[in-house]
mmCIF file of C-alpha atoms in Angstrom:
data_model
loop_
_atom_site.group_PDB
_atom_site.id
_atom_site.type_symbol
_atom_site.label_atom_id
_atom_site.label_comp_id
_atom_site.label_asym_id
_atom_site.label_seq_id
_atom_site.Cartn_x
_atom_site.Cartn_y
_atom_site.Cartn_z
ATOM 1 C CA MET A 753 44.859 63.560 139.599
ATOM 2 C CA LEU A 754 43.930 66.998 138.892
ATOM 3 C CA PRO A 755 40.219 67.982 138.568
ATOM 4 C CA ASP A 756 38.941 67.448 134.850
ATOM 5 C CA ALA A 757 37.283 70.638 133.060
ATOM 6 C CA GLY A 758 36.513 71.696 129.968
ATOM 7 C CA PRO A 759 36.217 74.492 127.331
ATOM 8 C CA ASP A 760 32.437 74.878 128.231
ATOM 9 C CA ALA A 761 32.804 76.491 131.584
ATOM 10 C CA GLU A 762 31.292 79.583 132.282
ATOM 11 C CA VAL A 763 33.390 82.845 131.477
ATOM 12 C CA ALA A 764 33.243 86.203 133.436
ATOM 13 C CA ALA A 765 31.592 88.894 131.242
ATOM 14 C CA GLY A 766 33.744 90.844 128.982
ATOM 15 C CA GLU A 767 36.705 88.139 128.961
ATOM 16 C CA VAL A 768 37.799 85.670 126.611
ATOM 17 C CA VAL A 769 39.122 82.142 126.529
ATOM 18 C CA GLU A 770 41.205 80.507 123.982
ATOM 19 C CA ALA A 771 42.965 77.567 122.871
ATOM 20 C CA CYS A 772 46.087 76.407 123.872
ATOM 21 C CA ASN A 773 48.685 79.017 122.326
ATOM 22 C CA LEU A 774 51.504 76.276 122.179
ATOM 23 C CA CYS A 775 49.422 73.161 120.602
ATOM 24 C CA GLY A 776 46.032 74.540 119.659
ATOM 25 C CA SER A 777 44.114 72.027 121.854
ATOM 26 C CA GLY A 778 40.833 73.433 123.927
ATOM 27 C CA ARG A 779 41.325 70.403 126.336
ATOM 28 C CA TRP A 780 42.074 71.438 129.556
ATOM 29 C CA GLU A 781 42.710 70.711 133.269
ATOM 30 C CA LEU A 782 42.066 72.736 136.191
ATOM 31 C CA ARG A 783 45.810 73.714 137.652
ATOM 32 C CA PHE A 784 44.727 76.710 140.331
ATOM 33 C CA ALA A 785 41.027 77.572 140.935
ATOM 34 C CA ALA A 786 40.460 81.170 140.763
ATOM 35 C CA SER A 787 41.510 83.125 144.029
ATOM 36 C CA ALA A 788 38.875 84.489 146.749
ATOM 37 C CA ALA A 789 40.333 88.184 146.200
ATOM 38 C CA THR A 790 39.010 90.700 143.871
ATOM 39 C CA ALA A 791 41.222 91.069 140.707
ATOM 40 C CA GLU A 792 42.165 94.760 139.697
ATOM 41 C CA ALA A 793 42.934 93.953 136.272
ATOM 42 C CA GLY A 794 39.513 94.441 134.544
ATOM 43 C CA GLU A 795 39.425 97.825 136.253
ATOM 44 C CA SER A 796 42.686 99.767 135.889
ATOM 45 C CA TRP A 797 46.223 99.336 134.761
ATOM 46 C CA HIS A 798 47.458 99.166 138.445
ATOM 47 C CA ALA A 799 47.429 95.067 138.429
ATOM 48 C CA PHE A 800 49.989 95.338 135.508
ATOM 49 C CA ARG A 801 52.737 97.217 137.114
ATOM 50 C CA CYS A 802 56.489 95.311 137.413
ATOM 51 C CA THR A 803 56.117 95.745 141.019
ATOM 52 C CA HIS A 804 52.756 95.285 141.473
ATOM 53 C CA SER A 805 52.216 93.452 144.704
ATOM 54 C CA GLY A 806 49.012 91.702 143.882
ATOM 55 C CA PHE A 807 50.460 87.859 144.647
ATOM 56 C CA GLY A 808 47.984 85.078 144.809
ATOM 57 C CA VAL A 809 44.984 87.424 142.869
ATOM 58 C CA HIS A 810 44.128 85.434 139.555
ATOM 59 C CA GLY A 811 41.580 83.750 138.024
ATOM 60 C CA GLU A 812 41.199 79.952 137.356
ATOM 61 C CA ILE A 813 44.736 79.043 135.931
ATOM 62 C CA VAL A 814 44.758 75.469 133.672
ATOM 63 C CA ARG A 815 47.189 73.258 132.379
ATOM 64 C CA CYS A 816 46.784 71.972 128.679
ATOM 65 C CA ARG A 817 45.671 68.208 128.445
ATOM 66 C CA ASP A 818 47.820 67.881 125.529
ATOM 67 C CA CYS A 819 50.828 69.219 125.691
ATOM 68 C CA GLY A 820 51.107 70.861 129.280
ATOM 69 C CA LEU A 821 51.298 74.415 128.918
ATOM 70 C CA VAL A 822 49.925 76.715 132.059
ATOM 71 C CA TYR A 823 47.915 79.468 131.542
ATOM 72 C CA ALA A 824 45.147 81.775 132.428
ATOM 73 C CA ARG A 825 41.878 80.235 131.155
ATOM 74 C CA GLU A 826 40.073 83.892 131.263
ATOM 75 C CA ARG A 827 41.494 87.104 130.201
ATOM 76 C CA LEU A 828 40.772 90.207 128.990
ATOM 77 C CA PRO A 829 41.173 90.611 124.840
ATOM 78 C CA ALA A 830 44.407 90.934 123.472
ATOM 79 C CA GLY A 831 43.663 94.741 122.889
ATOM 80 C CA GLU A 832 42.322 96.024 126.436
ATOM 81 C CA ILE A 833 45.588 94.011 127.450
ATOM 82 C CA GLU A 834 47.461 96.254 125.320
ATOM 83 C CA ALA A 835 45.479 99.365 126.623
ATOM 84 C CA ARG A 836 46.214 98.926 130.147
ATOM 85 C CA TYR A 837 50.193 98.204 129.808
ATOM 86 C CA GLU A 838 50.138 101.612 127.917
ATOM 87 C CA GLU A 839 49.239 103.254 130.762
ATOM 88 C CA VAL A 840 50.992 101.754 133.177
ATOM 89 C CA GLU A 841 53.344 103.902 135.790
ATOM 90 C CA ASP A 842 55.521 102.386 138.171
ATOM 91 C CA PRO A 843 58.101 104.822 139.853
ATOM 92 C CA LEU A 844 59.245 101.898 142.387
ATOM 93 C CA TYR A 845 60.685 100.271 139.320
ATOM 94 C CA ASP A 846 62.495 103.760 138.557
ATOM 95 C CA ARG A 847 63.806 103.660 142.223
ATOM 96 C CA GLU A 848 64.892 100.278 142.182
ATOM 97 C CA ARG A 849 66.740 100.907 139.182
ATOM 98 C CA ASP A 850 70.472 100.443 140.432
ATOM 99 C CA ALA A 851 69.837 96.739 141.678
ATOM 100 C CA ARG A 852 68.020 95.817 138.530
ATOM 101 C CA LYS A 853 71.358 97.274 136.801
ATOM 102 C CA LEU A 854 73.297 94.709 138.690
ATOM 103 C CA THR A 855 70.543 92.110 137.619
ATOM 104 C CA PHE A 856 71.074 93.079 133.645
ATOM 105 C CA ARG A 857 74.929 93.163 133.624
ATOM 106 C CA ARG A 858 75.024 89.827 135.143
ATOM 107 C CA HIS A 859 72.354 88.567 132.048
ATOM 108 C CA LEU A 860 74.310 90.065 129.735
ATOM 109 C CA ALA A 861 77.330 88.840 130.271
ATOM 110 C CA ALA A 862 75.761 85.306 130.013
ATOM 111 C CA ILE A 863 74.794 86.351 126.536
ATOM 112 C CA GLU A 864 78.292 87.171 125.880
ATOM 113 C CA LYS A 865 79.791 83.935 127.402
ATOM 114 C CA LEU A 866 77.584 82.320 124.676
ATOM 115 C CA THR A 867 76.868 84.740 121.796
ATOM 116 C CA GLY A 868 80.738 86.641 121.472
ATOM 117 C CA PRO A 869 81.674 90.178 122.588
ATOM 118 C CA ALA A 870 79.369 93.432 121.717
ATOM 119 C CA ALA A 871 81.591 94.450 118.786
ATOM 120 C CA GLY A 872 78.722 97.145 117.623
ATOM 121 C CA ARG A 873 75.971 94.255 117.115
ATOM 122 C CA ARG A 874 72.510 95.259 116.497
ATOM 123 C CA LEU A 875 70.159 94.126 119.840
ATOM 124 C CA LEU A 876 66.416 94.770 120.633
ATOM 125 C CA ASP A 877 64.765 94.212 124.013
ATOM 126 C CA VAL A 878 61.258 93.604 123.759
ATOM 127 C CA GLY A 879 59.293 94.989 126.930
ATOM 128 C CA CYS A 880 62.114 97.322 127.554
ATOM 129 C CA HIS A 881 60.070 99.229 130.170
ATOM 130 C CA ILE A 882 62.320 102.027 131.555
ATOM 131 C CA GLY A 883 65.424 100.820 129.380
ATOM 132 C CA VAL A 884 67.480 99.733 132.117
ATOM 133 C CA PHE A 885 68.733 96.419 129.939
ATOM 134 C CA VAL A 886 68.928 98.830 126.806
ATOM 135 C CA GLU A 887 71.183 101.314 128.821
ATOM 136 C CA ALA A 888 73.441 98.156 130.021
ATOM 137 C CA ALA A 889 73.811 96.768 126.906
ATOM 138 C CA ALA A 890 74.751 99.966 124.988
ATOM 139 C CA ALA A 891 77.544 100.624 127.606
ATOM 140 C CA ALA A 892 79.007 97.233 126.865
ATOM 141 C CA GLY A 893 79.195 97.779 123.183
ATOM 142 C CA TRP A 894 76.106 97.224 121.742
ATOM 143 C CA ASP A 895 73.591 99.072 118.973
ATOM 144 C CA ALA A 896 70.903 98.439 121.589
ATOM 145 C CA ARG A 897 67.547 99.857 121.676
ATOM 146 C CA GLY A 898 64.122 98.825 122.784
ATOM 147 C CA ILE A 899 60.331 98.717 122.720
ATOM 148 C CA ASP A 900 57.538 99.233 125.485
ATOM 149 C CA PRO A 901 54.142 99.933 125.392
ATOM 150 C CA SER A 902 54.077 102.066 128.405
ATOM 151 C CA ALA A 903 54.123 105.930 127.150
ATOM 152 C CA TRP A 904 55.423 106.588 130.812
ATOM 153 C CA ALA A 905 58.439 103.947 130.598
ATOM 154 C CA VAL A 906 59.363 105.170 127.288
ATOM 155 C CA ASP A 907 59.306 109.011 128.039
ATOM 156 C CA LEU A 908 61.878 108.072 131.299
ATOM 157 C CA ALA A 909 63.630 106.163 128.862
ATOM 158 C CA ARG A 910 64.229 108.616 126.451
ATOM 159 C CA GLN A 911 64.545 111.364 128.657
ATOM 160 C CA ARG A 912 68.129 109.398 129.467
ATOM 161 C CA GLY A 913 68.727 109.655 126.115
ATOM 162 C CA LEU A 914 67.694 105.810 125.274
ATOM 163 C CA PRO A 915 66.522 104.674 121.474
ATOM 164 C CA VAL A 916 63.050 103.149 123.072
ATOM 165 C CA ASP A 917 60.007 103.101 120.989
ATOM 166 C CA GLN A 918 56.560 103.159 122.182
ATOM 167 C CA GLY A 919 54.250 100.156 120.960
ATOM 168 C CA VAL A 920 54.149 96.424 120.838
ATOM 169 C CA LEU A 921 56.483 94.365 118.578
ATOM 170 C CA GLU A 922 53.755 92.923 116.038
ATOM 171 C CA ARG A 923 53.078 96.336 114.609
ATOM 172 C CA GLY A 924 56.441 95.537 112.131
ATOM 173 C CA ARG A 925 58.239 98.985 113.025
ATOM 174 C CA TYR A 926 61.367 97.149 112.256
ATOM 175 C CA PRO A 927 62.734 95.661 108.844
ATOM 176 C CA SER A 928 63.220 91.934 108.599
ATOM 177 C CA ALA A 929 66.876 90.142 109.790
ATOM 178 C CA SER A 930 67.683 93.343 111.427
ATOM 179 C CA PHE A 931 69.057 92.341 115.194
ATOM 180 C CA ASP A 932 71.351 89.912 115.809
ATOM 181 C CA VAL A 933 70.153 89.246 119.514
ATOM 182 C CA ILE A 934 66.883 89.903 120.975
ATOM 183 C CA THR A 935 65.810 89.481 124.316
ATOM 184 C CA LEU A 936 62.463 88.977 126.499
ATOM 185 C CA TRP A 937 63.006 89.700 130.138
ATOM 186 C CA ASP A 938 60.212 89.061 132.051
ATOM 187 C CA VAL A 939 57.819 89.759 129.249
ATOM 188 C CA ILE A 940 56.824 86.236 127.867
ATOM 189 C CA GLU A 941 54.321 85.561 130.605
ATOM 190 C CA HIS A 942 52.346 88.817 130.181
ATOM 191 C CA LEU A 943 51.909 88.326 126.551
ATOM 192 C CA ALA A 944 48.159 87.669 124.851
ATOM 193 C CA ASP A 945 49.987 85.779 122.136
ATOM 194 C CA PRO A 946 53.428 84.878 122.876
ATOM 195 C CA LEU A 947 53.833 82.324 119.812
ATOM 196 C CA ASP A 948 52.957 85.054 117.445
ATOM 197 C CA THR A 949 55.467 87.489 119.149
ATOM 198 C CA LEU A 950 58.160 84.695 119.193
ATOM 199 C CA ARG A 951 57.560 84.297 115.318
ATOM 200 C CA CYS A 952 57.908 87.994 114.638
ATOM 201 C CA CYS A 953 61.280 87.669 116.496
ATOM 202 C CA ARG A 954 62.319 85.164 114.599
ATOM 203 C CA GLU A 955 61.441 87.124 111.585
ATOM 204 C CA LEU A 956 63.218 90.268 112.697
ATOM 205 C CA LEU A 957 66.514 87.924 113.419
ATOM 206 C CA ARG A 958 69.367 87.639 111.008
ATOM 207 C CA PRO A 959 70.632 83.747 110.410
ATOM 208 C CA GLY A 960 72.247 82.575 113.080
ATOM 209 C CA GLY A 961 70.988 85.376 115.520
ATOM 210 C CA TRP A 962 69.933 84.777 119.143
ATOM 211 C CA ILE A 963 66.883 85.157 121.341
ATOM 212 C CA VAL A 964 66.774 84.990 124.959
ATOM 213 C CA VAL A 965 63.810 84.719 127.215
ATOM 214 C CA HIS A 966 63.534 84.860 130.903
ATOM 215 C CA THR A 967 60.351 84.169 132.836
ATOM 216 C CA MET A 968 58.882 82.023 135.728
ATOM 217 C CA ASP A 969 59.088 78.252 136.187
ATOM 218 C CA VAL A 970 56.116 77.001 136.805
ATOM 219 C CA GLY A 971 57.647 73.476 136.998
ATOM 220 C CA SER A 972 60.236 74.188 139.518
ATOM 221 C CA VAL A 973 60.803 72.633 143.046
ATOM 222 C CA THR A 974 59.863 76.179 144.891
ATOM 223 C CA ALA A 975 56.436 76.350 142.634
ATOM 224 C CA ARG A 976 55.959 73.001 143.300
ATOM 225 C CA LEU A 977 56.330 73.004 147.021
ATOM 226 C CA LEU A 978 54.766 76.538 147.030
ATOM 227 C CA GLY A 979 51.406 75.273 144.797
ATOM 228 C CA SER A 980 48.843 77.589 145.360
ATOM 229 C CA ARG A 981 50.680 79.747 147.189
ATOM 230 C CA TRP A 982 53.604 80.434 144.854
ATOM 231 C CA PRO A 983 53.822 84.155 144.494
ATOM 232 C CA TRP A 984 54.001 84.582 140.842
ATOM 233 C CA LEU A 985 50.310 83.443 140.647
ATOM 234 C CA MET A 986 48.829 87.068 139.777
ATOM 235 C CA GLU A 987 46.258 88.346 137.161
ATOM 236 C CA MET A 988 48.786 89.781 135.072
ATOM 237 C CA HIS A 989 50.825 86.691 134.305
ATOM 238 C CA LEU A 990 48.806 84.865 131.686
ATOM 239 C CA TYR A 991 51.416 82.040 130.884
ATOM 240 C CA TYR A 992 53.314 80.078 133.232
ATOM 241 C CA PHE A 993 56.011 77.940 131.208
ATOM 242 C CA ASP A 994 58.610 75.366 132.666
ATOM 243 C CA ARG A 995 61.572 73.741 130.838
ATOM 244 C CA ARG A 996 59.923 71.760 128.366
ATOM 245 C CA THR A 997 56.949 74.123 127.234
ATOM 246 C CA LEU A 998 59.203 77.150 126.627
ATOM 247 C CA PRO A 999 61.597 75.773 124.449
ATOM 248 C CA ALA A 1000 58.967 73.639 122.651
ATOM 249 C CA MET A 1001 57.004 77.253 121.909
ATOM 250 C CA LEU A 1002 60.483 78.498 121.098
ATOM 251 C CA GLU A 1003 60.638 75.582 118.397
ATOM 252 C CA ALA A 1004 57.003 76.066 117.480
ATOM 253 C CA ALA A 1005 58.046 79.365 116.638
ATOM 254 C CA GLY A 1006 61.214 78.042 114.247
ATOM 255 C CA LEU A 1007 63.552 78.924 116.494
ATOM 256 C CA THR A 1008 66.248 76.377 117.883
ATOM 257 C CA PRO A 1009 66.503 76.236 121.581
ATOM 258 C CA VAL A 1010 70.024 75.736 122.895
ATOM 259 C CA ARG A 1011 70.686 76.019 126.423
ATOM 260 C CA THR A 1012 67.933 76.620 129.474
ATOM 261 C CA ARG A 1013 69.334 77.680 133.217
ATOM 262 C CA GLY A 1014 67.673 79.092 136.513
ATOM 263 C CA GLN A 1015 68.664 82.735 136.584
ATOM 264 C CA GLY A 1016 68.165 84.935 139.632
ATOM 265 C CA ARG A 1017 68.003 88.522 140.069
ATOM 266 C CA TYR A 1018 69.464 91.248 142.533
ATOM 267 C CA LEU A 1019 66.865 92.899 145.100
ATOM 268 C CA ARG A 1020 67.536 95.996 147.599
ATOM 269 C CA LEU A 1021 66.687 94.755 151.007
ATOM 270 C CA ARG A 1022 64.289 97.291 151.387
ATOM 271 C CA TYR A 1023 62.467 96.121 148.046
ATOM 272 C CA LEU A 1024 62.848 92.601 149.183
ATOM 273 C CA ALA A 1025 61.160 93.196 152.097
ATOM 274 C CA SER A 1026 58.336 94.869 150.625
ATOM 275 C CA ARG A 1027 57.526 91.784 148.591
ATOM 276 C CA LEU A 1028 57.968 90.115 152.000
ATOM 277 C CA GLU A 1029 55.493 92.487 153.423
ATOM 278 C CA ALA A 1030 53.009 91.593 150.559
ATOM 279 C CA LEU A 1031 53.448 88.034 150.863
ATOM 280 C CA ALA A 1032 53.068 87.978 155.103
ATOM 281 C CA PRO A 1033 52.305 91.314 156.533
ATOM 282 C CA ARG A 1034 52.886 90.145 160.191
ATOM 283 C CA LEU A 1035 56.293 88.942 159.137
ATOM 284 C CA GLY A 1036 57.366 91.817 156.436
ATOM 285 C CA ARG A 1037 55.929 95.030 158.048
ATOM 286 C CA PRO A 1038 58.415 95.054 160.575
ATOM 287 C CA ALA A 1039 61.033 94.360 158.018
ATOM 288 C CA SER A 1040 59.851 96.765 155.654
ATOM 289 C CA MET A 1041 59.852 99.765 158.328
ATOM 290 C CA LEU A 1042 63.037 99.057 159.748
ATOM 291 C CA LEU A 1043 64.976 98.667 156.316
ATOM 292 C CA SER A 1044 63.033 102.000 155.009
ATOM 293 C CA ARG A 1045 64.858 104.096 157.911
ATOM 294 C CA THR A 1046 68.511 102.509 157.697
ATOM 295 C CA PRO A 1047 71.006 102.437 154.896
ATOM 296 C CA LEU A 1048 70.879 98.846 155.308
ATOM 297 C CA GLY A 1049 67.929 98.750 152.520
ATOM 298 C CA GLY A 1050 70.059 100.104 150.081
ATOM 299 C CA ILE A 1051 72.206 97.114 149.927
ATOM 300 C CA ALA A 1052 71.200 94.961 146.891
ATOM 301 C CA VAL A 1053 71.759 91.421 147.409
ATOM 302 C CA PRO A 1054 71.533 88.337 144.753
ATOM 303 C CA VAL A 1055 68.373 86.362 145.151
ATOM 304 C CA SER A 1056 67.486 83.364 143.755
ATOM 305 C CA PHE A 1057 64.696 80.651 144.981
ATOM 306 C CA GLY A 1058 64.914 78.512 141.899
ATOM 307 C CA ASP A 1059 61.766 79.555 140.065
ATOM 308 C CA LEU A 1060 63.254 81.679 137.848
ATOM 309 C CA PHE A 1061 65.061 80.890 134.356
ATOM 310 C CA THR A 1062 66.354 81.660 130.919
ATOM 311 C CA CYS A 1063 66.318 80.174 127.551
ATOM 312 C CA TRP A 1064 68.735 80.915 124.621
ATOM 313 C CA ALA A 1065 67.532 80.009 121.109
ATOM 314 C CA ARG A 1066 69.127 80.473 117.597
ATOM 315 C CA ARG A 1067 67.353 81.098 114.080
#
């Protein structure tokens, strides 16, 4: 039995607590206590980088007693979160571009298998960062564009000639029913109001259009076995979905879930070693040093621990 908790517990200065984003309930129980390490999120944008290695650094993480959604109980106000993402710079992400291309090509193939070939259809990648997926989709024949809050990331994407807008989806810059496919790759867990974002996505999709959401699976065997040592418990992650709560949120946004399946990614060996170093320095540091000095470190390998999944839904 998880320890009882409630909405009247003390909240750190400058942070906010909101009701469950899925069902609106204010009843929750503690899932993971706040970590002992000092969090960075309230101090700068560094903890919001995609490649940030602050594994295990987080505030209280709770579970809704009514619908089961797992989320960070305390967080910065939405405007401050957005401001941090606007400031984010992440050169390591750019250096890993080639491996990420492999991941996104595989993800794109899965989309086309379900929705049909590109044939010039319109695709929007929300939280596209430096535009790797936008580039892959355009090369495959999609009329693809992206949107991201990071000024640095958008500038990098535009330097490559990619049609990427700076900002957030909720600002209403796109006409209704203007996209055939909308993707959110490792984005929904960072959003202050994911249900509102999904509703915006529905508004932008043409009838019969598809939304594709990829995120971590807090209900996976890996997450359950590791418990509080699960590395995706991080300050920048506000929501932790599983294969029940994500489809439920898509339904709440007026979308129809069609398929849910696990999907891993490609990582270069030197990058994988750097992640291991952050988790277990004694083991990871020697491997990281070795792979950073040899050609082997540049080899991209498929990695899946069963704790990442994708859900496809239709308008």
